[in-house]
Amino acid sequence: MIALLLCCSVALLLCCSVALLLCCSVALLLCCSVALLLCCSVALLLWKSATRVSGVMQPCV
């Protein structure tokens, strides 16, 4: 879960920084949203796979 939060935070910061340099508010919002959704989705899938393989289902809190 820590990795999930860390990944989302880093992706959001990096993408927003780049978009901010481009000075386009629309692109900024769109990029941040997409980056956050994609990264969280991938991290969540990896987390579920890892817990399934280890045989220990931890609560996703």
Coordinates of C-alpha atoms in Angstrom, one line a residue:
M1 CA 0.0 0.0 0.0
I2 CA 2.9 2.3 0.7
A3 CA 4.3 1.6 -2.8
L4 CA 0.9 2.4 -4.2
L5 CA 0.7 5.8 -2.5
L6 CA 4.4 6.6 -3.3
C7 CA 3.9 5.8 -7.0
C8 CA 0.8 7.9 -7.3
S9 CA 2.5 10.8 -5.5
V10 CA 5.6 10.7 -7.7
A11 CA 3.7 10.3 -10.9
L12 CA 1.4 13.2 -10.0
L13 CA 4.3 15.5 -9.1
L14 CA 6.5 14.7 -12.1
C15 CA 3.6 15.0 -14.6
C16 CA 2.3 18.2 -13.1
S17 CA 5.8 19.7 -13.0
V18 CA 6.3 19.0 -16.7
A19 CA 2.8 20.2 -17.7
L20 CA 3.3 23.4 -15.6
L21 CA 6.4 24.2 -17.6
L22 CA 4.3 23.9 -20.8
C23 CA 2.0 26.6 -19.3
C24 CA -1.3 25.0 -20.3
S25 CA -3.9 24.7 -17.6
V26 CA -6.0 22.3 -19.6
A27 CA -3.1 20.0 -20.4
L28 CA -2.0 20.2 -16.7
L29 CA -5.3 19.0 -15.4
L30 CA -5.7 16.3 -18.1
C31 CA -2.1 15.0 -17.6
C32 CA -2.3 14.9 -13.9
S33 CA -5.6 13.0 -14.0
V34 CA -4.4 10.4 -16.5
A35 CA -1.0 9.9 -14.8
L36 CA -2.7 9.4 -11.5
L37 CA -5.3 6.9 -12.8
L38 CA -2.8 4.9 -14.8
C39 CA -0.2 4.7 -12.1
C40 CA -2.7 3.8 -9.4
S41 CA -4.3 1.2 -11.6
V42 CA -1.0 -0.5 -12.4
A43 CA 0.2 -0.3 -8.8
L44 CA -3.0 -1.8 -7.5
L45 CA -2.9 -4.7 -10.0
L46 CA 0.7 -5.4 -9.0
W47 CA -0.2 -5.2 -5.3
K48 CA -3.0 -7.7 -5.8
S49 CA -0.8 -10.0 -7.8
A50 CA 1.9 -9.9 -5.1
T51 CA -0.6 -10.7 -2.3
R52 CA -2.2 -13.5 -4.3
V53 CA 1.2 -15.1 -5.0
S54 CA 2.3 -14.9 -1.4
G55 CA -1.0 -16.4 -0.3
V56 CA -1.6 -13.5 2.1
M57 CA -4.5 -11.2 1.3
Q58 CA -3.9 -8.0 3.1
P59 CA -6.7 -5.4 3.6
C60 CA -6.4 -2.6 1.0
V61 CA -6.7 0.3 3.4

